[in-house]
Short mmCIF file of C-alpha atoms in Angstrom, two decimals:
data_model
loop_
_atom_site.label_atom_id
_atom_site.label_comp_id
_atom_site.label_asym_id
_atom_site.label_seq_id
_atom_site.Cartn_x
_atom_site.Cartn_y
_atom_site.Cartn_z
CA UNK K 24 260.18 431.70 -6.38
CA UNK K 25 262.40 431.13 -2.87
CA UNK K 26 259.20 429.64 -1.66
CA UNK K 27 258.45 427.66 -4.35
CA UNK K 28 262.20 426.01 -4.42
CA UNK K 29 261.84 425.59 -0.20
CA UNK K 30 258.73 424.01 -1.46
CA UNK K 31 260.37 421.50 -3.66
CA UNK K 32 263.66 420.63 -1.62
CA UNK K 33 261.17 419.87 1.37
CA UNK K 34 259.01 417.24 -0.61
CA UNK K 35 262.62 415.78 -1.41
CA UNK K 36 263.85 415.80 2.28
CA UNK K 37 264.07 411.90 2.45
CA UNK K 38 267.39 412.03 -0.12
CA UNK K 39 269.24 414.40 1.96
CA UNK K 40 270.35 411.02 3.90
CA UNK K 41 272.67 408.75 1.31
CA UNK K 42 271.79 405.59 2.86
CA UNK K 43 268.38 406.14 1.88
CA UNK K 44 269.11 407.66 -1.44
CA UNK K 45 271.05 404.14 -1.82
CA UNK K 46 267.94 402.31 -0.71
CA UNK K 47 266.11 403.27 -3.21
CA UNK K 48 268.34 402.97 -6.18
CA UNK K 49 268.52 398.95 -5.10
CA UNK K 50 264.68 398.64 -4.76
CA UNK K 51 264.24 400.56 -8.03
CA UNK K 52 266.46 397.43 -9.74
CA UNK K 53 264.88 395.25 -7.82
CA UNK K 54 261.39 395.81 -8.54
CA UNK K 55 261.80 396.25 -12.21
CA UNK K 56 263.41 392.97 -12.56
CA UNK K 57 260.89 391.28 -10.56
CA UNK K 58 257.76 393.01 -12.64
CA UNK K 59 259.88 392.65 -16.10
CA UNK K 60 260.00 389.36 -14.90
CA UNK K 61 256.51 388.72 -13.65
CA UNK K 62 255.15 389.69 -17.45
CA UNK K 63 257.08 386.82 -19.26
CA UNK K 64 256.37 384.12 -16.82
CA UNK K 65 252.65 385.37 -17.28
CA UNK K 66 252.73 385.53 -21.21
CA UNK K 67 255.40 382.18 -20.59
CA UNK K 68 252.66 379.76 -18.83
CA UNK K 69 249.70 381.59 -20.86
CA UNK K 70 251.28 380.41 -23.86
CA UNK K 71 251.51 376.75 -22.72
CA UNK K 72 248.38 375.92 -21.12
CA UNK K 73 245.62 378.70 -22.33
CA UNK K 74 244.24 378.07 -18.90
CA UNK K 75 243.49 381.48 -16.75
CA UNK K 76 243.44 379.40 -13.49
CA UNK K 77 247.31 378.56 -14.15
CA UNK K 78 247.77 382.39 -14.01
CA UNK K 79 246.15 382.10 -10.53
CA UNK K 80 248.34 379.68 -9.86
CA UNK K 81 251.31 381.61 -10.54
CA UNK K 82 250.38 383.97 -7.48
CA UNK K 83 249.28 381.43 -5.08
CA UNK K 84 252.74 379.58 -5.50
CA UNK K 85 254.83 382.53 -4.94
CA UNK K 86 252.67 383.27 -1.90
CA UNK K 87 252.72 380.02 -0.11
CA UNK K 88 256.10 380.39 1.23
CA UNK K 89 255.20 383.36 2.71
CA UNK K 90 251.75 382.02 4.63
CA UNK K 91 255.20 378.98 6.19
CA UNK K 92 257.68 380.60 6.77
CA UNK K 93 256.49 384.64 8.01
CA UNK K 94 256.74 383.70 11.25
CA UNK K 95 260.80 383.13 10.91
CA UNK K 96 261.41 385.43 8.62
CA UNK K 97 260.03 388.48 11.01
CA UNK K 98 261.89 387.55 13.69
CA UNK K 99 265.35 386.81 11.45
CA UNK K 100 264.62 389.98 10.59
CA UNK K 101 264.23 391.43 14.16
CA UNK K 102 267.67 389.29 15.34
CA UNK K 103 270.32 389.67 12.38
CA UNK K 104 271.68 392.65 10.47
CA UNK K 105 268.86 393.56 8.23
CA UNK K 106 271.36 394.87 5.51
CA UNK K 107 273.20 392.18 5.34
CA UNK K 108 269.68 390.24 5.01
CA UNK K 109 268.54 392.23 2.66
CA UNK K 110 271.89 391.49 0.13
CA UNK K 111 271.14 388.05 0.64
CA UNK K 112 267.58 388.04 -0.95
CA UNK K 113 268.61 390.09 -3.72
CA UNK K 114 271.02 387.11 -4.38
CA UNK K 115 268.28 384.90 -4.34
CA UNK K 116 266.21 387.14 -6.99
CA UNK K 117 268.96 387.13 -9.10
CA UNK K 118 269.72 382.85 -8.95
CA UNK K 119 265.61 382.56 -9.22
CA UNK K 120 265.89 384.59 -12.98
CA UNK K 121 269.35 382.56 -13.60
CA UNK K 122 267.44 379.22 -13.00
CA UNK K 123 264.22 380.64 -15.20
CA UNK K 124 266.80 381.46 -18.22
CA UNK K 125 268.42 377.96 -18.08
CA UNK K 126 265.07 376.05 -18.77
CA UNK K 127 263.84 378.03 -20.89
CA UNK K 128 267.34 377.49 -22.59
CA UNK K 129 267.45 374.08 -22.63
CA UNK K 130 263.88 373.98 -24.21
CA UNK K 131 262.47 373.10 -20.80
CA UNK K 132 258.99 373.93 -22.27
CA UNK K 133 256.46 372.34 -19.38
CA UNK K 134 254.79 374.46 -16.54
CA UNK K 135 256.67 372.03 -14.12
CA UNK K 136 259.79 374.13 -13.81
CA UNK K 137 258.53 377.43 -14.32
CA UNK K 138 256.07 376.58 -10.74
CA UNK K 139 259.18 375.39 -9.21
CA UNK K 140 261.27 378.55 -9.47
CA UNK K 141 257.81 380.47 -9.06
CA UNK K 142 257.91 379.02 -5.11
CA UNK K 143 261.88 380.06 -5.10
CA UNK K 144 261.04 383.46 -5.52
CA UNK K 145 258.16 383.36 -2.74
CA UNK K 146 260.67 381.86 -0.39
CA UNK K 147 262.94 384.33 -1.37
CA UNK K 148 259.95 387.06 -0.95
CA UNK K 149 258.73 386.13 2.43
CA UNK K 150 262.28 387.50 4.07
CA UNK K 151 262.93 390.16 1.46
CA UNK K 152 259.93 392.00 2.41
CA UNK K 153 259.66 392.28 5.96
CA UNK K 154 263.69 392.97 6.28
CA UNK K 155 263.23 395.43 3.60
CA UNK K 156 260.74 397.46 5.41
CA UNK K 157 261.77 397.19 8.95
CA UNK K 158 265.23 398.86 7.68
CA UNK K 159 263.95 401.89 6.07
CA UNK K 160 263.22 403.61 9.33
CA UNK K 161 266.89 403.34 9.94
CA UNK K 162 267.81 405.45 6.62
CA UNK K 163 266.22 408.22 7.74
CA UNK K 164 265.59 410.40 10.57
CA UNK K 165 261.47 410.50 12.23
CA UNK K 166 260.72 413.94 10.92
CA UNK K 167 261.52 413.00 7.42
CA UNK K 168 260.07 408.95 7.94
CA UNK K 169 256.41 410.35 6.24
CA UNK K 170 258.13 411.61 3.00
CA UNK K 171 260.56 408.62 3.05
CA UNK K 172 257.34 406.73 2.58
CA UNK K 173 256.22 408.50 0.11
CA UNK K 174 258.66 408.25 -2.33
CA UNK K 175 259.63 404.56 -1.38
CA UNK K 176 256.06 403.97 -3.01
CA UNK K 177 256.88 406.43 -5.94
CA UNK K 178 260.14 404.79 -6.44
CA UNK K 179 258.39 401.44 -6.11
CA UNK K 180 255.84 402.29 -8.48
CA UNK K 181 258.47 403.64 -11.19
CA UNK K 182 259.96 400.58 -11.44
CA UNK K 183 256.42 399.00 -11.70
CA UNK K 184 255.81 400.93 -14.45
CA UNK K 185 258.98 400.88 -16.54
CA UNK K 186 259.29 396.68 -15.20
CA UNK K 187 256.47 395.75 -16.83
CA UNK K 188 256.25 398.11 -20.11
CA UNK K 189 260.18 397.08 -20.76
CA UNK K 190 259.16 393.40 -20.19
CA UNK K 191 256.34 392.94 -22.33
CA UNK K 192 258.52 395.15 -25.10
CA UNK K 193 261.53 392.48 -24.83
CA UNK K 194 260.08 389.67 -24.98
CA UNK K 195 257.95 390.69 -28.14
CA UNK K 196 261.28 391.69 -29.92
CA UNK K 197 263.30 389.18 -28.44
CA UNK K 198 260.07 386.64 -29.15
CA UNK K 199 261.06 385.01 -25.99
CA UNK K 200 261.24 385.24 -22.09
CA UNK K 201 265.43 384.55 -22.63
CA UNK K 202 266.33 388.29 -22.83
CA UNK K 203 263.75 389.53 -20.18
CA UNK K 204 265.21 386.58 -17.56
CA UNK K 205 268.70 388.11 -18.08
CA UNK K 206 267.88 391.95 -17.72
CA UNK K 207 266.07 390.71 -14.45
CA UNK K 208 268.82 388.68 -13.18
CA UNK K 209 271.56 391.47 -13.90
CA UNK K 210 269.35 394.14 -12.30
CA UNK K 211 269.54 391.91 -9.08
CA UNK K 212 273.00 391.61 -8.98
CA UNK K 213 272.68 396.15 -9.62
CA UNK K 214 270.42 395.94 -6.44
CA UNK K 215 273.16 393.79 -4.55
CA UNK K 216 275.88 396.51 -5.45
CA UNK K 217 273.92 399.74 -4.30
CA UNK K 218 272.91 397.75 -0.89
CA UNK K 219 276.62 397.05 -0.15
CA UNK K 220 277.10 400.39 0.03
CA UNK K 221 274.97 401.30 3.01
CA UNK K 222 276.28 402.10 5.84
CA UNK K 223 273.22 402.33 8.26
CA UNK K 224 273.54 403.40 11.86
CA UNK K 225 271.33 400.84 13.24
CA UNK K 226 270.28 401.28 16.88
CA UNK K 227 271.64 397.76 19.33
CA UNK K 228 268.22 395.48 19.47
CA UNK K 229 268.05 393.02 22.07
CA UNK K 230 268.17 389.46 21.08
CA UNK K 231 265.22 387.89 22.59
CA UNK K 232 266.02 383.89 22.22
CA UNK K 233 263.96 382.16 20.01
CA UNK K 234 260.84 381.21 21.40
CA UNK K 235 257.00 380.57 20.35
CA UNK K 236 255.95 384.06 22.36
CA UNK K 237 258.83 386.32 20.65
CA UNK K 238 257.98 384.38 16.90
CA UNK K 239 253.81 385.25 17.58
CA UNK K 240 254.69 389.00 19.03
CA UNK K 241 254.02 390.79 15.98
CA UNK K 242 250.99 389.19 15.47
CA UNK K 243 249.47 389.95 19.31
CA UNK K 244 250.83 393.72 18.50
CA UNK K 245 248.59 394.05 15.43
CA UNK K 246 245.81 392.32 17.09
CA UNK K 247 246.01 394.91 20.22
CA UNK K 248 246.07 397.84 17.60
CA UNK K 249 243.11 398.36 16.08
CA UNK K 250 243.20 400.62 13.69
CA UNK K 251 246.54 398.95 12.54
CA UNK K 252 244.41 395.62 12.09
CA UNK K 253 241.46 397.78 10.42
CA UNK K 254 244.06 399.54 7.77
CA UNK K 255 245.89 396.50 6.76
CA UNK K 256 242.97 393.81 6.32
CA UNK K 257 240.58 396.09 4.56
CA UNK K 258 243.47 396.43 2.00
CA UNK K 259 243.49 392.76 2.27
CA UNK K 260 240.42 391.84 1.34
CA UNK K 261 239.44 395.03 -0.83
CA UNK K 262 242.35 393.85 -3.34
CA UNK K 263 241.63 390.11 -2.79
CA UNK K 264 238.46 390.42 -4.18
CA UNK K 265 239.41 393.84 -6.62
CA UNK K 266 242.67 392.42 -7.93
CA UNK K 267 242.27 392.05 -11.85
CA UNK K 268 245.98 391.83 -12.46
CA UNK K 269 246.67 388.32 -12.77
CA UNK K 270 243.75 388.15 -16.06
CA UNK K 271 245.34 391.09 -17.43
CA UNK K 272 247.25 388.25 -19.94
CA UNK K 273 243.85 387.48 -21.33
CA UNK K 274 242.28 390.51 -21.56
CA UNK K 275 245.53 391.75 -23.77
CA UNK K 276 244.94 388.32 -25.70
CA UNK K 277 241.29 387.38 -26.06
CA UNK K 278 239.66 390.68 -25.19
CA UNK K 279 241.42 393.58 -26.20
CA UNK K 280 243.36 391.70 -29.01
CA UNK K 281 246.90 392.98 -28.39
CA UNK K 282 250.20 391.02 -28.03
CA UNK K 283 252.74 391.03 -25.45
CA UNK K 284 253.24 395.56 -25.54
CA UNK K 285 249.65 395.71 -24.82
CA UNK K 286 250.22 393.17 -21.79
CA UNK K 287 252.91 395.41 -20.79
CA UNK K 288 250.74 398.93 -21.35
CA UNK K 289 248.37 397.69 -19.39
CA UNK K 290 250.65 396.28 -16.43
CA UNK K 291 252.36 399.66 -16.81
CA UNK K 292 249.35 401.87 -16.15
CA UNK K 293 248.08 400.79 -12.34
CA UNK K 294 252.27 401.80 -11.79
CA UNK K 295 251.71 405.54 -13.49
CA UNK K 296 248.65 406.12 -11.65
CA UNK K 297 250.20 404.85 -8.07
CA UNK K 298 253.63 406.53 -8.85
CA UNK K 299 251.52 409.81 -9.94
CA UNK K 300 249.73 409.52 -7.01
CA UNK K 301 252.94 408.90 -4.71
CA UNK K 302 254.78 411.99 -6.15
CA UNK K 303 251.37 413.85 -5.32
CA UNK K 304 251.02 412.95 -1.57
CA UNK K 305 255.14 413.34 -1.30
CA UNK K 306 254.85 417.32 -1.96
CA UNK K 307 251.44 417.18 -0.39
CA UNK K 308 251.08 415.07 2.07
CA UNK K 309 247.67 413.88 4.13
CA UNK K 310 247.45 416.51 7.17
CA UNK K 311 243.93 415.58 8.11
CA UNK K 312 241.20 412.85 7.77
CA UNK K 313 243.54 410.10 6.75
CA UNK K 314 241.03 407.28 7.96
CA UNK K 315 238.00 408.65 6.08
CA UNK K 316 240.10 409.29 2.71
CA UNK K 317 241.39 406.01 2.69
CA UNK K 318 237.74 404.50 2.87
CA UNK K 319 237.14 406.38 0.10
CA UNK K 320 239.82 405.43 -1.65
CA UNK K 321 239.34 402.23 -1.48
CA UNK K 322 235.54 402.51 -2.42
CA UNK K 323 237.05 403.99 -5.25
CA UNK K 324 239.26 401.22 -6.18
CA UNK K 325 236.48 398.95 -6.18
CA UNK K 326 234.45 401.16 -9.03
CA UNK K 327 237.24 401.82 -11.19
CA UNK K 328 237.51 397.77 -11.29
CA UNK K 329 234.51 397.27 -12.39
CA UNK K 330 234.93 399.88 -15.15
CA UNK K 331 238.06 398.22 -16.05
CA UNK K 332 236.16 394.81 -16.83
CA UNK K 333 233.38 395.39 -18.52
CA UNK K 334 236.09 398.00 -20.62
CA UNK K 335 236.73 396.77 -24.13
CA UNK K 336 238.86 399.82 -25.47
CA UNK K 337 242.47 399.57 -24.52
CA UNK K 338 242.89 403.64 -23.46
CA UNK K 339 239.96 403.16 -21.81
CA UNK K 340 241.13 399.71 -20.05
CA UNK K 341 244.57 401.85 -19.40
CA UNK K 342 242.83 404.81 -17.33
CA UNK K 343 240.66 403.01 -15.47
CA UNK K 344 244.02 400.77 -14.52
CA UNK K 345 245.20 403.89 -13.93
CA UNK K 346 243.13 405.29 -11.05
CA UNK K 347 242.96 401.77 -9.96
CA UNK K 348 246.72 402.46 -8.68
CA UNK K 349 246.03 405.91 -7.79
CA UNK K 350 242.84 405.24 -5.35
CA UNK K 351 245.35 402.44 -4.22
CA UNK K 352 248.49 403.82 -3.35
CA UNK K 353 246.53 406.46 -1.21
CA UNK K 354 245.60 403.25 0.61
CA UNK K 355 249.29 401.60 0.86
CA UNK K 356 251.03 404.97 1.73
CA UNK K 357 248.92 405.60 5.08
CA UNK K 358 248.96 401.65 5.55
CA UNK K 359 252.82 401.54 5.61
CA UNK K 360 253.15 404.72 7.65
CA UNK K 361 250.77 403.82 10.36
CA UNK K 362 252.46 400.47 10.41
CA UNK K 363 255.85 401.49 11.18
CA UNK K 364 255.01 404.72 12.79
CA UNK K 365 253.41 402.75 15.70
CA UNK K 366 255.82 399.93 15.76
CA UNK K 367 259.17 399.94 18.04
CA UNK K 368 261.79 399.25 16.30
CA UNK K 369 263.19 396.51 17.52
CA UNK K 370 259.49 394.52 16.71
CA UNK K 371 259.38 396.26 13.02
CA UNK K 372 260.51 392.62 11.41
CA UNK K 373 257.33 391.06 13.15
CA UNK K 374 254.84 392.97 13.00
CA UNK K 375 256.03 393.92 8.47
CA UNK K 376 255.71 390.10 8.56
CA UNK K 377 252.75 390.12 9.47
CA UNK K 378 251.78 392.65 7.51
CA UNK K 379 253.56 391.13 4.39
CA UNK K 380 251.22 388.89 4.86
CA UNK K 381 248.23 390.26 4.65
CA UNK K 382 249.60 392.16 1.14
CA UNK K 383 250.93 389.30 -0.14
CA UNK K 384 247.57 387.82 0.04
CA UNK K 385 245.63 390.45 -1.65
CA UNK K 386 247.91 390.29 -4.54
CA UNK K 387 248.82 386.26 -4.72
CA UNK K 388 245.96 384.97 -3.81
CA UNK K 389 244.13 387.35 -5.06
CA UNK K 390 245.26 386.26 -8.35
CA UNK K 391 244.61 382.89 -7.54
CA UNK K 392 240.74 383.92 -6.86
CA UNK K 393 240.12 385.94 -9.89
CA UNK K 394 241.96 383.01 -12.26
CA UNK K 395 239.70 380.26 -10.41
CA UNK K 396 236.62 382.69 -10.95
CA UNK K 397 237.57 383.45 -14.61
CA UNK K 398 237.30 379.96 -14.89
CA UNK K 399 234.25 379.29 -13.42
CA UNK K 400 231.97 382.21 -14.55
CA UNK K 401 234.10 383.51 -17.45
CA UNK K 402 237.10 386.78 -17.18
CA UNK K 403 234.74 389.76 -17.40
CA UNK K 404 232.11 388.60 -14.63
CA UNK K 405 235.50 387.67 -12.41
CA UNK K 406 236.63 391.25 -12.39
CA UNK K 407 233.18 393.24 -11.76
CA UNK K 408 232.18 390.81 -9.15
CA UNK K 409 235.19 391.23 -7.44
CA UNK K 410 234.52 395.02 -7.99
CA UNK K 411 231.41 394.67 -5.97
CA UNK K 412 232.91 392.81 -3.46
CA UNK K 413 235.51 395.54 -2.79
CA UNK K 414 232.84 398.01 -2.45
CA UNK K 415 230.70 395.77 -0.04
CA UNK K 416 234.39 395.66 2.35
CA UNK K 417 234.64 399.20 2.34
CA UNK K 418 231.57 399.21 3.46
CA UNK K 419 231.41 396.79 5.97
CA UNK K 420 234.76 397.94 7.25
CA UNK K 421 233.68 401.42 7.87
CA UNK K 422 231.38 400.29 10.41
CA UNK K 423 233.29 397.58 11.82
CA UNK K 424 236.33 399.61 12.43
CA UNK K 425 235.47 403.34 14.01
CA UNK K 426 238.58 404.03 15.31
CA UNK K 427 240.08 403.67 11.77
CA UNK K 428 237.22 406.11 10.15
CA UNK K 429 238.14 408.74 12.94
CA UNK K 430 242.12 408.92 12.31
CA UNK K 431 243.21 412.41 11.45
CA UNK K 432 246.58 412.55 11.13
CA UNK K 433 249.75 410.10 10.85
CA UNK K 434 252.69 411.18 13.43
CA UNK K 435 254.83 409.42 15.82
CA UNK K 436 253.54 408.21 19.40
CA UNK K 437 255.75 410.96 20.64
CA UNK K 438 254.22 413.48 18.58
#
């Protein structure tokens, strides 16, 4: 029984420092508003046009910012107080769902305005999540940085979970995105108070001057690291092509016949299974062939796709969601550690640029590709050809990137 409990306060280590405890309670708020609020602009702009390719264009506007302005908002990140930073985006979440409530209130029905706050929220976005990212290694101390990542992605996917489910469950009773904009903008302003009370011990950076060489060093760091640039480019293309999210509206509409809850079940389950998942590797964390698992991982994200879309049961569509964000979040939790394990700090806001990047493109654009492909060869061939594809990466990337294949463990340099 001793063991057991040593057991169980050790896979909590990371909350044993209040600043990251903190953290976490802000992203939590964060996260949910932004997913509550992600399932009502969906079902909002599905409901206008009837067009899947203006779903995909719901993603590629919020990720446009990003692709402008990644290069500044790494290095802001690198220069200013990141906490400080960080309250200022959650601001900017929180005037982004203000702005979305207003139109909608004053019976602002077009797409027009919706797309215009849509590329708010990307700007917003592009500095939130590299200054995000590069601060968690100052919550916590090295030994306990692994778990730390862990449960950021549990606590991450909880919120995607709840966001989503409490979303799509609001705006059917409400029978309107009104209430849903409001819970999200009052959860930003919850995220604002937890960050104002961390007190982080940052270690003094140097501030480089801004220059074209310190703006594009995060970008010749990844491109020196290998098996950084292998990790975080298979996950973007694997998800670029495997991302079914954004045509999750009309499979819950046209396909699997259920209103706005079943939108929200099914943006709810990819969250269980990557939270599950996250809690897993948290108490049990990878000690050996991390490069090969998360090949196989991703191989597996790619066939639980293709079971999703050719699915036309909703449990079934829900579990094979389900180990779609399992298989997954194997992939983002050795991503994110490898990332910031072999970064130095004072380059972390770069080089998660960069890397925010390459997510944000898997998941925006991705939506983008599988709305413009719905459209072309119809919703169900869309998601099992991009199945395919994300078993043809895998593949492809496996032999492209040895060094990747061969990692066996995820420690510090100085380890």
């Amino acid at each position: 029984m001793a063991e057991s409990g040593n057991s169980s306060r050790a896979g909590r280590v990371a909350f044993t420092h209040p600043d990251f405890a903190l953290y976490e309670l802000a992203r939590f708020f964060i996260v949910a508003a932004l997913e509550m609020q992600s399932v009502a602009i969906g079902w909002q702009v599905y409901e206008i046009t009837k067009r899947p390719l203006d779903l995909g264009l719901v993603g590629l506007a919020q990720f446009l910012p990003g692709i402008i302005l990644f290069l500044v908002s790494g290095h802001a990140a690198d220069r200013f107080d990141r906490r400080n930073l960080l309250i200022t985006c959650y601001a900017g979440f929180s005037v982004c769902s203000g702005l979305l409530l207003s139109a909608y209130l004053r019976g602002m029905h077009a797409v027009y305005p919706i797309y215009i706050v849509v590329v708010l929220i990307g700007v917003v976005r592009s500095f939130n999540g590299p200054v995000s990212r590069a601060l968690l290694p100052q919550l916590v101390s090295e030994e306990h940085f692994p778990n730390a990542v862990a449960w950021n992605s549990s606590v991450n996917q909880s919120a995607t979970i709840l966001g989503p489910a409490i979303g799509g469950l609001v705006y059917a009773l409400s029978k309107g995105p009104s209430a849903v904009y409001t819970i999200s903008m009052v959860s930003a302003v919850g995220a604002i108070v937890s960050t104002l009370q961390i007190k982080s011990q940052a270690k003094p950076r140097p501030r480089e001057q801004l220059s074209l060489k310190t703006v594009l060093a995060g970008l010749h760091y990844i491109r020196k690291q290998k098996i950084i640039l292998g990790s975080i480019s298979l996950d973007l293309f694997a998800v670029l092509l495997g991302g079914a999210v954004a045509l999750l509206p009309v499979y819950a509409r046209e396909i699997l016949r259920t209103g706005p809850w079943g939108l929200g079940l099914l943006r709810s389950a990819p969250g269980i299974g990557a939270g599950g998942m996250a809690i897993l590797l948290a108490h049990r964390p990878l000690r050996s062939r991390v490069g090969a698992t998360m090949l196989w991982c991703v191989a597996g994200f790619g066939v639980f796709t293709i079971l999703f879309g050719i699915s036309r049961s909703l449990v079934l569509s829900m579990l094979a969601l389900l180990f779609v964000g399992a298989t997954d979040m194997v992939s983002v939790i050795i991503r994110g550690t490898l990332v910031q394990v072999a970064t130095p700090d004072e380059m972390r806001g770069r080089v998660n640029a960069v890397d925010m990047i390459f997510v944000g493109a898997s998941n925006e654009v991705g939506q983008f590709e599988s709305g413009l492909t719905a459209q072309w060869f119809g919703t169900v061939p869309a998601v099992v050809l991009g199945g395919i594809g994300t078993l043809v990466v895998t593949a492809l990337w496996a032999w492209s990137f040895p060094e990747l294949r061969r990692v066996n463990q995820l420690t510090f340099p100085d380890n």
